[in-house]
XYZ file of C-alpha atoms in Angstrom:
508
model
C 94.605 160.905 79.466
C 95.236 161.266 83.327
C 98.438 160.445 85.097
C 98.234 157.523 87.455
C 100.058 158.228 90.764
C 103.301 155.985 91.209
C 102.117 154.817 94.653
C 98.994 153.070 93.040
C 101.114 151.727 90.340
C 103.774 149.913 92.327
C 101.901 149.210 95.545
C 98.463 148.845 96.900
C 96.770 148.974 100.198
C 96.222 145.277 100.603
C 92.318 145.580 100.802
C 91.781 143.627 97.800
C 93.659 140.679 99.631
C 90.935 140.907 102.335
C 87.876 141.439 100.036
C 88.842 138.864 97.297
C 86.398 136.186 96.530
C 87.891 132.699 96.554
C 86.204 129.950 94.475
C 86.461 126.388 95.775
C 86.087 123.372 93.639
C 83.642 121.497 95.907
C 81.993 118.440 94.862
C 78.110 119.388 94.845
C 76.992 115.846 95.598
C 78.648 116.178 98.912
C 77.289 119.568 99.776
C 73.874 119.070 98.313
C 71.022 120.817 100.455
C 69.752 118.401 102.765
C 66.497 118.727 104.576
C 66.571 117.914 108.415
C 64.530 114.781 107.805
C 67.034 113.457 105.432
C 70.036 113.988 107.931
C 68.896 110.673 109.678
C 69.033 108.521 106.561
C 72.119 110.154 104.711
C 74.419 110.268 107.760
C 73.050 107.052 109.436
C 72.403 108.788 112.835
C 70.607 105.594 114.279
C 73.411 103.156 113.178
C 76.015 105.602 114.777
C 74.322 105.994 117.960
C 73.717 102.269 118.397
C 77.473 101.955 117.865
C 78.233 104.421 120.639
C 75.752 103.073 123.162
C 76.425 99.444 122.765
C 80.183 99.939 122.812
C 79.718 102.263 125.883
C 82.221 104.752 124.357
C 82.620 107.861 126.426
C 84.451 110.287 124.181
C 83.685 110.303 120.515
C 85.520 112.227 117.880
C 83.664 113.178 114.733
C 85.957 113.563 111.658
C 84.696 115.622 108.696
C 86.311 116.519 105.472
C 86.367 120.150 104.502
C 83.497 119.989 102.266
C 81.278 118.530 104.987
C 82.085 120.675 107.906
C 78.860 122.693 107.280
C 76.865 119.754 108.160
C 78.966 119.101 111.476
C 76.695 121.137 113.731
C 73.289 119.367 112.805
C 75.006 115.972 112.956
C 76.599 116.729 116.320
C 73.193 117.923 117.849
C 71.314 114.833 116.584
C 74.105 112.371 118.009
C 74.152 114.338 121.203
C 70.278 114.213 121.638
C 69.946 110.450 120.919
C 73.012 109.148 122.663
C 72.068 110.893 125.870
C 74.094 111.695 128.896
C 77.496 110.295 129.575
C 78.822 110.516 125.944
C 81.169 113.349 125.114
C 81.175 114.257 121.399
C 83.886 116.315 119.703
C 84.138 117.645 116.223
C 87.691 117.468 114.643
C 87.920 120.691 112.390
C 91.035 119.862 110.624
C 93.233 116.811 109.768
C 96.831 116.417 110.032
C 97.324 114.543 106.519
C 94.556 113.442 104.060
C 90.991 113.715 104.985
C 90.619 110.124 103.675
C 92.699 108.813 106.400
C 91.447 108.519 110.170
C 93.257 111.192 112.236
C 94.131 109.262 115.347
C 96.603 111.757 116.490
C 94.006 114.571 116.736
C 91.519 112.157 118.296
C 94.079 111.356 120.949
C 94.264 114.950 121.941
C 90.896 114.631 123.349
C 91.660 111.235 124.701
C 88.908 109.854 122.557
C 88.044 106.157 122.434
C 86.060 105.967 119.219
C 86.234 107.879 115.916
C 83.234 108.502 113.480
C 84.700 109.242 110.093
C 82.367 110.982 107.679
C 82.793 111.228 103.724
C 85.378 109.591 101.531
C 87.629 107.097 103.237
C 90.625 104.963 102.123
C 89.522 102.218 104.652
C 93.209 101.714 105.792
C 93.581 99.370 108.999
C 93.442 101.792 112.176
C 96.384 101.173 114.534
C 94.970 102.647 117.831
C 91.271 103.288 117.923
C 88.078 101.724 116.601
C 86.472 103.643 113.545
C 82.827 103.836 112.373
C 82.580 104.784 108.852
C 79.652 106.916 107.515
C 80.148 107.187 103.721
C 77.063 109.360 102.945
C 74.835 108.719 99.929
C 75.937 110.376 96.707
C 73.082 110.657 94.158
C 73.126 108.242 91.210
C 70.703 107.228 88.549
C 70.896 103.388 88.727
C 68.870 102.777 85.502
C 71.393 105.168 83.556
C 74.347 103.422 85.282
C 73.050 99.811 84.124
C 72.303 100.944 80.547
C 75.675 102.834 80.101
C 78.057 100.158 81.447
C 75.933 97.308 80.278
C 76.402 98.560 76.696
C 80.156 98.718 76.904
C 80.527 95.530 78.909
C 78.414 93.511 76.470
C 80.569 94.729 73.616
C 83.710 93.901 75.440
C 82.468 90.488 76.464
C 81.522 89.485 73.031
C 84.978 89.963 71.891
C 86.581 88.228 74.692
C 83.994 85.341 74.191
C 85.019 84.898 70.606
C 88.687 84.818 71.571
C 88.596 82.625 74.619
C 85.366 80.541 75.107
C 86.805 78.283 77.794
C 86.587 80.620 80.881
C 83.398 82.302 82.196
C 83.643 86.029 81.971
C 83.670 87.924 85.215
C 82.888 91.471 85.997
C 84.571 93.063 89.299
C 82.655 95.893 90.556
C 84.512 98.666 92.022
C 83.132 101.974 93.120
C 83.640 105.248 95.212
C 82.621 104.798 98.866
C 79.664 107.356 98.348
C 77.894 104.722 96.211
C 78.285 101.806 98.414
C 74.508 101.868 99.370
C 73.417 101.080 95.794
C 76.329 98.424 95.207
C 74.265 95.396 95.834
C 71.331 96.492 93.597
C 73.736 97.411 90.743
C 75.448 94.086 91.012
C 72.292 92.109 90.720
C 70.789 94.307 87.874
C 74.133 94.268 85.947
C 74.421 90.432 86.171
C 70.776 90.164 84.982
C 71.593 92.535 82.061
C 74.538 90.404 80.978
C 72.995 86.956 81.676
C 72.629 86.031 78.025
C 76.534 86.191 77.944
C 76.915 83.804 81.114
C 78.570 86.419 83.084
C 79.079 86.832 86.749
C 79.302 90.063 88.552
C 81.288 90.091 91.864
C 81.684 92.763 94.567
C 82.700 92.753 98.329
C 80.774 94.928 100.660
C 82.614 97.734 102.341
C 83.140 97.515 106.030
C 81.343 100.137 108.214
C 83.589 99.624 111.114
C 87.215 98.719 111.636
C 88.975 97.867 114.837
C 92.874 97.751 115.577
C 94.344 94.693 114.768
C 95.060 92.043 117.412
C 96.833 88.821 117.291
C 93.416 87.093 116.945
C 92.495 88.917 113.660
C 93.549 87.716 110.340
C 95.714 90.083 108.285
C 92.871 91.080 105.974
C 93.273 94.223 103.912
C 90.418 96.108 102.605
C 91.141 97.854 99.416
C 89.833 101.455 99.171
C 88.260 101.050 95.892
C 85.308 98.959 97.130
C 86.275 95.326 96.611
C 88.638 92.732 97.895
C 90.435 90.308 95.567
C 93.776 88.712 94.713
C 95.531 90.750 92.022
C 97.075 87.684 90.654
C 93.710 86.290 89.597
C 92.548 89.390 87.811
C 94.223 88.660 84.375
C 90.769 87.605 82.866
C 88.625 89.933 84.619
C 86.906 93.135 83.443
C 86.528 95.849 86.092
C 83.556 98.196 86.162
C 84.143 101.349 88.356
C 81.426 103.792 89.471
C 82.674 107.206 90.451
C 84.229 110.416 88.943
C 87.882 111.061 88.174
C 89.911 110.841 91.262
C 93.111 109.377 93.022
C 90.949 106.158 93.614
C 90.485 105.443 89.855
C 94.083 106.457 89.054
C 95.481 103.821 91.652
C 93.019 101.327 90.444
C 94.344 101.693 86.820
C 97.915 101.311 88.002
C 97.394 98.403 90.347
C 95.307 96.506 87.779
C 97.221 97.221 84.653
C 96.322 93.771 83.198
C 92.788 94.501 83.278
C 90.276 96.334 81.068
C 88.564 99.124 83.292
C 85.477 100.821 82.373
C 84.129 103.844 84.489
C 80.677 105.474 84.893
C 80.769 108.839 86.212
C 77.119 109.588 87.907
C 77.994 113.287 87.774
C 78.136 113.463 83.833
C 76.081 110.259 83.442
C 78.642 108.898 80.976
C 80.792 105.760 80.798
C 84.266 105.312 79.029
C 87.176 103.034 78.861
C 89.726 104.298 81.270
C 92.414 101.501 80.965
C 93.790 103.035 77.749
C 95.495 105.578 80.039
C 97.270 102.844 82.260
C 100.672 102.878 80.064
C 100.914 106.484 80.252
C 100.441 106.652 84.101
C 102.993 103.983 84.423
C 105.512 105.466 82.288
C 105.257 108.667 84.339
C 105.926 106.751 87.415
C 108.813 104.837 85.726
C 110.382 108.369 84.993
C 110.295 108.925 88.633
C 112.006 105.706 89.307
C 114.952 106.944 87.157
C 115.228 109.949 88.974
C 115.275 107.993 92.168
C 118.186 105.856 90.833
C 120.412 108.866 90.700
C 119.746 109.965 94.265
C 122.258 109.383 97.159
C 120.243 111.190 99.960
C 116.577 110.294 100.584
C 113.884 111.853 102.815
C 111.321 109.567 104.297
C 108.111 111.617 104.474
C 105.616 110.287 107.169
C 102.346 110.969 105.464
C 100.225 108.938 107.982
C 99.890 108.143 111.522
C 96.763 106.232 111.508
C 97.628 103.130 109.146
C 98.530 100.151 111.302
C 101.824 99.169 109.353
C 103.361 102.589 108.962
C 105.959 102.268 111.482
C 107.184 98.621 110.198
C 107.172 100.028 106.595
C 109.409 103.041 107.557
C 111.864 100.582 109.287
C 111.752 98.256 106.084
C 112.575 101.540 103.958
C 115.519 102.595 106.210
C 117.030 98.998 106.055
C 116.696 99.000 102.160
C 118.630 102.323 102.063
C 121.262 101.309 104.656
C 121.919 98.190 102.693
C 122.851 100.159 99.574
C 124.672 102.728 101.569
C 122.273 105.531 100.951
C 121.679 108.417 103.332
C 118.000 108.834 104.780
C 116.292 111.212 106.832
C 112.865 110.663 108.414
C 110.761 113.948 108.082
C 107.074 114.401 109.406
C 105.688 117.608 107.703
C 101.927 117.080 107.793
C 100.138 117.943 104.553
C 102.784 118.312 101.770
C 103.461 121.297 99.650
C 106.418 122.388 97.573
C 107.567 125.213 100.112
C 107.905 122.718 102.846
C 109.962 120.276 101.088
C 112.130 122.988 99.281
C 113.638 123.743 102.819
C 115.628 120.336 102.493
C 117.907 121.114 99.654
C 120.296 118.310 100.474
C 117.698 115.677 100.073
C 117.691 114.500 96.256
C 114.620 112.280 96.497
C 111.556 111.737 98.753
C 109.789 108.603 99.691
C 106.224 109.035 100.888
C 104.679 106.715 103.583
C 101.024 107.313 103.186
C 97.754 105.432 102.827
C 97.561 103.629 99.296
C 95.193 106.594 97.944
C 97.609 109.396 98.821
C 100.907 107.639 97.963
C 100.983 108.598 94.379
C 101.968 112.248 94.077
C 102.379 114.194 90.872
C 105.564 115.880 91.666
C 105.428 118.623 88.928
C 105.514 121.464 91.390
C 107.818 119.971 93.768
C 111.677 120.597 93.367
C 112.505 116.881 94.111
C 110.734 113.630 92.986
C 108.408 111.980 95.400
C 108.050 108.006 95.078
C 106.373 105.435 96.860
C 108.166 102.552 98.719
C 107.490 100.050 96.000
C 109.081 102.505 93.436
C 112.076 102.700 95.722
C 112.464 98.877 95.632
C 112.309 99.212 91.720
C 114.792 101.852 91.750
C 117.292 99.801 93.761
C 117.233 97.062 91.382
C 119.283 96.419 88.317
C 118.237 97.813 84.942
C 115.032 96.391 83.452
C 113.760 94.333 86.442
C 110.388 96.073 86.596
C 107.675 93.721 85.247
C 105.019 96.477 85.201
C 103.193 95.323 88.349
C 102.503 98.118 90.774
C 102.019 97.793 94.490
C 100.522 100.037 97.030
C 99.477 97.857 99.910
C 101.710 98.070 102.984
C 101.079 94.514 103.878
C 102.248 93.135 100.662
C 105.465 95.323 100.649
C 106.295 93.934 104.170
C 105.518 90.464 103.241
C 107.981 90.608 100.135
C 105.041 90.190 97.746
C 106.270 92.824 95.292
C 108.457 90.684 92.875
C 111.666 92.656 93.867
C 114.348 90.466 95.315
C 116.827 93.041 96.959
C 119.093 90.360 98.431
C 120.905 89.649 95.084
C 120.506 93.091 93.639
C 122.129 95.005 96.327
C 125.228 92.878 96.840
C 128.561 94.240 95.422
C 129.233 90.841 93.731
C 132.960 91.369 93.994
C 133.020 94.543 91.765
C 134.508 97.871 92.228
C 132.372 99.919 94.546
C 133.611 103.020 92.890
C 132.422 102.161 89.431
C 130.507 104.787 87.931
C 126.707 104.279 86.681
C 125.017 105.552 83.735
C 122.020 107.880 84.400
C 119.073 107.716 81.959
C 117.924 111.129 83.135
C 121.106 113.306 82.260
C 122.608 110.911 79.718
C 125.991 110.821 81.580
C 127.985 108.643 83.992
C 127.846 109.623 87.626
C 129.711 108.673 90.656
C 127.453 107.485 93.567
C 128.176 108.773 97.131
C 128.256 105.994 99.822
C 127.178 106.655 103.363
C 127.255 104.638 106.463
C 129.803 102.238 104.959
C 131.317 99.042 106.671
C 134.871 98.107 107.148
C 137.411 97.941 104.184
C 135.028 100.012 101.983
C 135.574 103.615 100.596
C 133.203 106.429 101.239
C 133.125 110.254 101.164
C 134.278 110.240 104.704
C 137.721 109.103 103.691
C 138.354 111.596 100.995
C 139.091 115.313 100.812
C 135.421 116.082 100.372
C 134.863 115.025 103.897
C 136.839 117.982 105.124
C 135.796 121.563 105.519
C 136.778 124.881 107.051
C 135.792 125.171 110.628
C 136.597 128.797 111.329
C 138.282 131.736 109.800
C 141.629 130.872 111.183
C 141.860 127.953 108.512
C 141.157 125.018 111.051
C 139.734 121.904 109.487
C 136.758 120.154 110.423
C 135.554 116.431 109.547
C 132.170 115.962 107.911
C 131.093 112.632 109.875
C 128.900 111.149 107.130
C 126.621 114.337 106.989
C 124.762 114.824 103.663
C 123.557 118.328 104.847
C 127.260 119.329 105.747
C 128.534 118.006 102.383
C 125.708 120.078 100.480
C 126.663 123.204 102.142
C 130.303 122.696 101.567
C 129.702 122.067 97.862
C 127.517 124.990 96.982
C 129.120 128.055 95.457
C 127.621 130.602 97.932
C 129.666 130.362 101.341
C 128.177 133.270 103.113
C 129.376 136.768 103.665
C 133.045 137.413 103.970
C 134.306 138.560 107.137
C 137.148 141.055 107.399
C 137.676 141.624 111.149
C 139.437 145.044 111.709
C 139.389 146.052 108.236
C 135.722 147.509 108.074
C 134.942 150.693 109.769
C 132.200 150.506 112.413
C 128.788 151.150 111.066
C 126.939 154.357 112.070
C 123.621 153.639 113.907
C 120.646 155.369 112.483
C 116.939 155.416 113.441
C 115.036 153.424 110.832
C 111.819 153.896 109.123
C 108.401 152.998 110.288
C 105.068 152.472 108.628
C 103.844 150.209 105.807
C 105.220 149.475 102.463
C 103.086 152.057 100.748
C 104.089 154.960 102.701
C 107.103 154.750 104.978
C 107.603 157.794 107.622
C 111.072 158.810 108.475
C 110.703 159.515 112.405
C 114.018 161.160 112.710
C 113.466 163.794 109.943
């Protein structure tokens, strides 16, 4: 047995960090080997060129997700050669937020007048620039899809027909945008398969282009899951979803909790009932709501700059928090990660303003809970006011169509503003802090907690409704103690140089 040198045991040269191979979980259906002849069809080069030429767009930004960047150069060359002179084309190599959202900020850096978005998209209404969508064509066995879904749907429809024979059964087809090119075929074949049960199959085609809203356009919101419908009329509807496990499917389950959802995964060629997970998903979000009820300081995270109603929604959230005398900070951090948000220790809960697909964040790795604007409205209500309905659409939240009437719930009703509230998270009573209070109301600004030491001479300073200052004042660590005139001056020495595995002392 040989002795291992101490230097190799406790440190390394760092070469392994450079040579280490990193495995990426990339959807193989998006990065399949495509022959040059298939590029024209899969990425709809002719349709894209026609949109560029007919609209006389001069500066075009091509936005790709990370998994499709390897195809960006061939697509760029095809578009450049077919569009001709007078059209400058640029490739956006990175996105400020989620790749499903249109990155209008990056496009404005090159003064673009058109964005061509490739791959998966949430189809949120753009606010500044017109967008042409190219979804691609993910592989799918249509025959197997019809057989698998038809078997499960027929069984469910027979049970529903026995219990309720008055209404005609309805199947609502939803799908990942990569399968939109076969949606019409699947709809007609599935309806033929279920014809003996007198069933109708509905779906709305996805838009391939969206323009910024004007006063002429109607406030029509396209849902990211592949169809457009009124959720209130879905009580007797079965949803058939085509696509793999994704945030798209998770949001579909929560926003349509009253429906049975069957999903077919083309990659595994299997179909399953997915709606049995709905209650568990909603219970997890309700736990986040309870943690938000205990928060007094909120951070509003700007997770998108491309959705048309994000600014009015931020103003709406600020108004709600000010009405219940909660402190709020507005933060733009780009793509979220636990390290970024951990810098804001005084914030007790975050509210994410993002597209519907990226609004729900599993906050297990994050120090503080991250909720949606709808969950904030539920958290500000009295106990037991959530009906189980879940809303992610900006337009419905701004229109007040979320079943939450904050006008009555946020009034003091003549009660004691300092009355403690019971926390279901800690199982204890808590005293809420009050910020930005009006006249004749108490707050932290009028108590001893609003005073802190300004300097070492004992001078006092007033914390003017500052949540950050109150947090620093309340923590146990107050910094290094200063003893002016009591400490002997330090001796200056030459420091070490080199790297951590082998320092060299220059002065020795």
